[in-house]
Amino acid sequence: MNTYLLPLTGGVLLGLAAIWLLFSLGRVAGISGIAWGALSGPDRGWRWLFLLGLLCGGAVTHNLIGHPIPTESNAPLWLIACSGLLVGVGTRMGGGCTSGHGVCGLGRQSPRSLLATVIFMGLGILTVFVMQNVTGGLL
């Protein structure tokens, strides 16, 4: 199978889902906001269905394509916990997650989302560089 076909298909489907959500419910497809609203918002029904659709879509794709899902990590538990905490703090500080800013905000030509996406990407690149070169790939 062409190595570009799956990522291209996934990108198109993400874009279509974001457009559908915006036009049908007037909502931005930011996963952190959807997840938070599923726990605390008044309109929880569609949010739970959206999150369930993400999980089911991944499972169906896995079964159709047959690629193994990585289940192990060599990273220590403290690093995984700290990473999750930093992602949560960054999401809160940035006013949304990468899907909200990168997929939906850029599509709406939001300057705030452009800045947030540049910061997300820059810090991601810096983190990979530090983890691979400064620590020697140990962490």
Coordinates of N, CA and C in Angstrom, one line a residue:
M1 N 0.8 -1.2 0.0 CA 0.0 0.0 0.0 C 0.9 1.2 0.0
N2 N 0.5 2.3 -0.7 CA 1.2 3.5 -0.8 C 1.4 4.1 0.6
T3 N 2.6 4.5 1.0 CA 2.8 5.0 2.3 C 2.2 6.4 2.6
Y4 N 1.8 7.1 1.5 CA 1.1 8.4 1.7 C -0.4 8.2 1.8
L5 N -1.0 7.1 1.4 CA -2.4 7.0 1.3 C -3.1 7.0 2.7
L6 N -2.6 6.3 3.6 CA -3.2 6.2 5.0 C -3.1 7.6 5.7
P7 N -2.0 8.3 5.7 CA -2.0 9.6 6.4 C -2.9 10.6 5.6
L8 N -2.9 10.5 4.3 CA -3.7 11.4 3.5 C -5.2 11.2 3.8
T9 N -5.6 9.9 3.8 CA -7.0 9.6 4.2 C -7.3 10.0 5.6
G10 N -6.5 9.8 6.5 CA -6.7 10.2 7.9 C -6.9 11.7 8.0
G11 N -6.0 12.5 7.3 CA -6.1 13.9 7.3 C -7.4 14.4 6.7
V12 N -7.8 13.8 5.6 CA -9.1 14.2 5.0 C -10.3 13.9 5.9
L13 N -10.2 12.7 6.5 CA -11.3 12.4 7.4 C -11.4 13.3 8.7
L14 N -10.2 13.7 9.2 CA -10.2 14.6 10.3 C -10.8 16.0 9.9
G15 N -10.4 16.4 8.7 CA -10.9 17.7 8.2 C -12.4 17.6 8.0
L16 N -12.9 16.6 7.4 CA -14.3 16.4 7.2 C -15.1 16.4 8.5
A17 N -14.5 15.7 9.5 CA -15.2 15.6 10.8 C -15.2 17.0 11.5
A18 N -14.2 17.7 11.3 CA -14.1 19.1 11.9 C -15.1 20.0 11.2
I19 N -15.2 19.9 9.9 CA -16.2 20.7 9.2 C -17.6 20.3 9.6
W20 N -17.9 19.0 9.6 CA -19.2 18.5 10.0 C -19.6 19.0 11.4
L21 N -18.7 18.9 12.3 CA -19.0 19.4 13.7 C -19.3 20.9 13.7
L22 N -18.5 21.6 13.0 CA -18.7 23.1 13.0 C -20.0 23.5 12.4
F23 N -20.3 22.9 11.2 CA -21.6 23.2 10.5 C -22.8 22.7 11.2
S24 N -22.7 21.5 11.8 CA -23.9 20.9 12.3 C -24.2 21.4 13.7
L25 N -23.2 21.5 14.6 CA -23.4 21.9 16.0 C -22.8 23.3 16.3
G26 N -22.1 23.9 15.4 CA -21.4 25.1 15.7 C -20.3 25.0 16.7
R27 N -19.7 23.8 16.7 CA -18.6 23.5 17.7 C -17.3 23.3 17.0
V28 N -16.2 23.6 17.7 CA -14.9 23.4 17.2 C -14.4 22.0 17.7
A29 N -13.8 21.2 16.9 CA -13.4 19.8 17.2 C -12.1 19.8 18.0
G30 N -12.0 20.5 19.1 CA -10.9 20.4 20.0 C -11.1 19.3 21.0
I31 N -10.3 18.3 21.0 CA -10.5 17.1 21.7 C -10.5 17.4 23.2
S32 N -9.6 18.3 23.7 CA -9.6 18.6 25.1 C -10.9 19.2 25.6
G33 N -11.4 20.1 24.8 CA -12.7 20.8 25.2 C -13.8 19.8 25.1
I34 N -13.8 18.9 24.1 CA -14.9 17.9 24.0 C -14.8 17.0 25.2
A35 N -13.6 16.5 25.6 CA -13.5 15.6 26.7 C -13.9 16.3 28.0
W36 N -13.5 17.5 28.2 CA -13.8 18.2 29.4 C -15.3 18.4 29.5
G37 N -15.9 18.8 28.4 CA -17.4 19.0 28.4 C -18.1 17.7 28.6
A38 N -17.6 16.6 28.2 CA -18.2 15.3 28.4 C -18.3 15.0 29.9
L39 N -17.4 15.5 30.7 CA -17.4 15.3 32.1 C -18.2 16.3 32.9
S40 N -18.2 17.6 32.3 CA -18.8 18.6 33.1 C -19.8 19.5 32.4
G41 N -20.0 19.3 31.1 CA -20.8 20.2 30.4 C -22.3 19.8 30.4
P42 N -23.2 20.7 30.1 CA -24.6 20.4 30.0 C -25.0 19.5 28.8
D43 N -24.3 19.7 27.7 CA -24.6 18.9 26.5 C -23.6 17.8 26.3
R44 N -23.7 16.8 27.2 CA -22.8 15.7 27.2 C -23.0 14.6 26.1
G45 N -24.2 14.4 25.7 CA -24.5 13.3 24.8 C -23.6 13.3 23.5
W46 N -23.6 14.4 22.7 CA -22.8 14.3 21.5 C -21.3 14.2 21.8
R47 N -20.9 14.7 22.9 CA -19.5 14.7 23.3 C -19.1 13.2 23.5
W48 N -19.9 12.5 24.2 CA -19.6 11.0 24.5 C -19.6 10.3 23.2
L49 N -20.5 10.6 22.3 CA -20.6 9.9 21.0 C -19.4 10.2 20.2
F50 N -18.9 11.5 20.2 CA -17.7 11.9 19.5 C -16.5 11.1 19.9
L51 N -16.3 11.0 21.3 CA -15.2 10.3 21.9 C -15.3 8.8 21.6
L52 N -16.5 8.3 21.6 CA -16.7 6.8 21.3 C -16.3 6.6 19.8
G53 N -16.7 7.5 19.0 CA -16.4 7.4 17.6 C -14.9 7.4 17.3
L54 N -14.1 8.2 18.1 CA -12.7 8.2 17.9 C -12.1 6.8 18.3
L55 N -12.6 6.3 19.4 CA -12.1 5.0 19.8 C -12.5 3.9 18.8
C56 N -13.7 3.9 18.4 CA -14.2 2.9 17.4 C -13.5 3.0 16.1
G57 N -13.3 4.2 15.7 CA -12.6 4.5 14.4 C -11.2 3.9 14.4
G58 N -10.5 4.1 15.5 CA -9.2 3.5 15.6 C -9.2 2.0 15.6
A59 N -10.1 1.5 16.3 CA -10.2 0.0 16.4 C -10.6 -0.6 15.0
V60 N -11.5 0.0 14.3 CA -11.9 -0.5 13.0 C -10.7 -0.3 12.0
T61 N -10.0 0.8 12.1 CA -8.9 1.0 11.2 C -7.8 -0.1 11.5
H62 N -7.5 -0.3 12.7 CA -6.5 -1.3 13.1 C -6.9 -2.7 12.6
N63 N -8.2 -3.0 12.7 CA -8.6 -4.4 12.2 C -8.6 -4.5 10.7
L64 N -8.9 -3.4 10.0 CA -8.9 -3.4 8.5 C -7.4 -3.4 8.0
I65 N -6.6 -2.7 8.6 CA -5.2 -2.6 8.1 C -4.3 -3.6 8.7
G66 N -4.5 -3.9 9.9 CA -3.7 -5.0 10.6 C -2.3 -4.5 11.1
H67 N -2.1 -3.2 11.2 CA -0.8 -2.8 11.8 C -0.9 -3.0 13.3
P68 N 0.2 -3.5 14.0 CA 0.1 -3.7 15.4 C 0.0 -2.3 16.1
I69 N -0.7 -2.3 17.2 CA -0.8 -1.1 18.1 C 0.3 -1.2 19.1
P70 N 1.2 -0.2 19.2 CA 2.3 -0.2 20.2 C 1.7 -0.2 21.6
T71 N 2.1 -1.1 22.4 CA 1.6 -1.2 23.8 C 2.6 -1.1 24.8
E72 N 3.9 -1.1 24.5 CA 4.9 -1.0 25.5 C 5.7 0.3 25.3
S73 N 6.3 0.7 26.4 CA 7.2 1.8 26.4 C 8.4 1.5 27.3
N74 N 9.5 1.9 26.9 CA 10.7 1.7 27.8 C 10.9 2.9 28.7
A75 N 10.0 3.9 28.6 CA 10.1 5.1 29.5 C 9.7 4.7 30.9
P76 N 10.4 5.3 31.9 CA 9.9 5.0 33.3 C 8.6 5.7 33.5
L77 N 7.9 5.1 34.5 CA 6.5 5.6 34.8 C 6.5 7.0 35.2
W78 N 7.5 7.5 35.9 CA 7.5 8.9 36.4 C 7.6 9.8 35.2
L79 N 8.3 9.4 34.1 CA 8.5 10.3 32.9 C 7.1 10.3 32.2
I80 N 6.4 9.2 32.1 CA 5.1 9.2 31.4 C 4.1 10.0 32.2
A81 N 4.2 9.9 33.5 CA 3.2 10.7 34.3 C 3.6 12.2 34.2
C82 N 4.8 12.6 34.3 CA 5.2 14.0 34.1 C 4.9 14.5 32.7
S83 N 5.0 13.7 31.7 CA 4.7 14.1 30.4 C 3.2 14.4 30.2
G84 N 2.4 13.5 30.8 CA 0.9 13.7 30.7 C 0.5 15.0 31.5
L85 N 1.2 15.2 32.6 CA 0.9 16.4 33.4 C 1.3 17.7 32.6
L86 N 2.4 17.7 32.0 CA 2.9 18.8 31.2 C 2.0 19.1 30.0
V87 N 1.5 18.0 29.4 CA 0.5 18.2 28.3 C -0.7 18.8 28.8
G88 N -1.2 18.4 29.9 CA -2.5 19.0 30.5 C -2.3 20.4 30.8
V89 N -1.2 20.8 31.5 CA -0.9 22.1 31.8 C -0.8 23.0 30.6
G90 N 0.0 22.5 29.6 CA 0.1 23.2 28.3 C -1.2 23.5 27.6
T91 N -2.0 22.5 27.6 CA -3.3 22.6 27.0 C -4.1 23.7 27.7
R92 N -4.1 23.7 29.0 CA -4.8 24.7 29.7 C -4.3 26.1 29.5
M93 N -2.9 26.2 29.5 CA -2.3 27.5 29.3 C -2.5 28.0 27.9
G94 N -2.5 27.1 26.9 CA -2.7 27.5 25.5 C -4.1 27.7 25.1
G95 N -5.0 27.5 26.0 CA -6.4 27.7 25.6 C -7.0 26.6 24.7
G96 N -6.4 25.5 24.7 CA -6.9 24.4 23.8 C -5.7 23.5 23.4
C97 N -6.1 22.4 22.8 CA -5.1 21.4 22.4 C -4.7 21.5 21.0
T98 N -3.8 20.6 20.5 CA -3.3 20.7 19.2 C -4.4 20.5 18.1
S99 N -5.4 19.7 18.4 CA -6.4 19.5 17.5 C -7.3 20.7 17.3
G100 N -7.6 21.3 18.5 CA -8.4 22.5 18.4 C -7.7 23.7 17.7
H101 N -6.5 23.9 18.0 CA -5.7 25.0 17.4 C -5.2 24.6 16.0
G102 N -4.6 23.5 15.9 CA -3.9 23.1 14.7 C -4.9 22.7 13.5
V103 N -5.9 22.0 13.9 CA -6.9 21.6 12.8 C -7.9 22.6 12.6
C104 N -8.6 23.0 13.7 CA -9.8 23.9 13.5 C -9.4 25.4 13.5
G105 N -8.5 25.8 14.4 CA -8.2 27.2 14.5 C -7.4 27.7 13.3
L106 N -6.5 26.9 12.8 CA -5.8 27.3 11.5 C -6.8 27.4 10.4
G107 N -7.8 26.4 10.3 CA -8.8 26.5 9.3 C -9.6 27.7 9.3
R108 N -9.8 28.2 10.5 CA -10.6 29.4 10.7 C -9.7 30.7 10.7
Q109 N -8.5 30.5 10.4 CA -7.5 31.6 10.2 C -7.3 32.4 11.5
S110 N -7.3 31.7 12.6 CA -7.2 32.4 13.9 C -5.7 32.7 14.2
P111 N -5.3 34.0 14.4 CA -3.9 34.3 14.8 C -3.5 33.6 16.0
R112 N -4.4 33.5 17.0 CA -4.1 32.9 18.3 C -3.7 31.4 18.1
S113 N -4.5 30.7 17.2 CA -4.2 29.3 16.9 C -2.9 29.1 16.1
L114 N -2.6 30.1 15.3 CA -1.3 30.0 14.5 C -0.2 30.1 15.5
L115 N -0.2 31.0 16.4 CA 0.8 31.2 17.5 C 0.9 29.9 18.3
A116 N -0.2 29.4 18.8 CA -0.2 28.2 19.6 C 0.3 27.0 18.9
T117 N 0.0 26.9 17.6 CA 0.5 25.7 16.8 C 2.0 25.8 16.6
V118 N 2.5 27.0 16.3 CA 3.9 27.2 16.2 C 4.7 26.9 17.5
I119 N 4.1 27.3 18.6 CA 4.7 27.0 19.9 C 4.7 25.5 20.2
F120 N 3.5 24.8 19.9 CA 3.4 23.4 20.1 C 4.5 22.6 19.3
M121 N 4.5 23.0 18.0 CA 5.5 22.3 17.1 C 6.9 22.6 17.5
G122 N 7.2 23.8 17.8 CA 8.6 24.2 18.2 C 9.0 23.5 19.5
L123 N 8.2 23.4 20.5 CA 8.5 22.8 21.7 C 8.6 21.2 21.5
G124 N 7.8 20.7 20.7 CA 7.8 19.3 20.4 C 9.2 18.9 19.7
I125 N 9.6 19.7 18.8 CA 10.9 19.5 18.1 C 12.0 19.6 19.1
L126 N 12.0 20.7 19.9 CA 13.0 20.9 20.9 C 13.0 19.7 21.9
T127 N 11.9 19.2 22.3 CA 11.8 18.1 23.3 C 12.5 16.8 22.7
V128 N 12.1 16.5 21.4 CA 12.7 15.3 20.7 C 14.3 15.5 20.6
F129 N 14.7 16.7 20.3 CA 16.1 17.0 20.2 C 16.8 16.7 21.5
V130 N 16.3 17.3 22.6 CA 16.9 17.1 23.9 C 16.9 15.7 24.3
M131 N 15.7 15.0 24.2 CA 15.6 13.6 24.6 C 16.6 12.7 23.8
Q132 N 16.8 13.0 22.6 CA 17.7 12.1 21.7 C 19.2 12.5 21.9
N133 N 19.5 13.8 22.0 CA 20.9 14.2 21.9 C 21.5 14.5 23.3
V134 N 20.7 15.1 24.1 CA 21.3 15.5 25.4 C 21.3 14.3 26.4
T135 N 20.2 13.6 26.4 CA 20.2 12.4 27.3 C 20.7 11.1 26.6
G136 N 21.1 11.2 25.3 CA 21.6 10.1 24.6 C 20.5 9.1 24.3
G137 N 19.2 9.5 24.3 CA 18.1 8.6 24.1 C 17.8 7.7 25.2
L138 N 18.3 8.0 26.4 CA 18.1 7.1 27.6 C 16.7 7.3 28.1
L139 N 16.1 8.5 28.0 CA 14.7 8.7 28.6 C 13.7 8.6 27.5

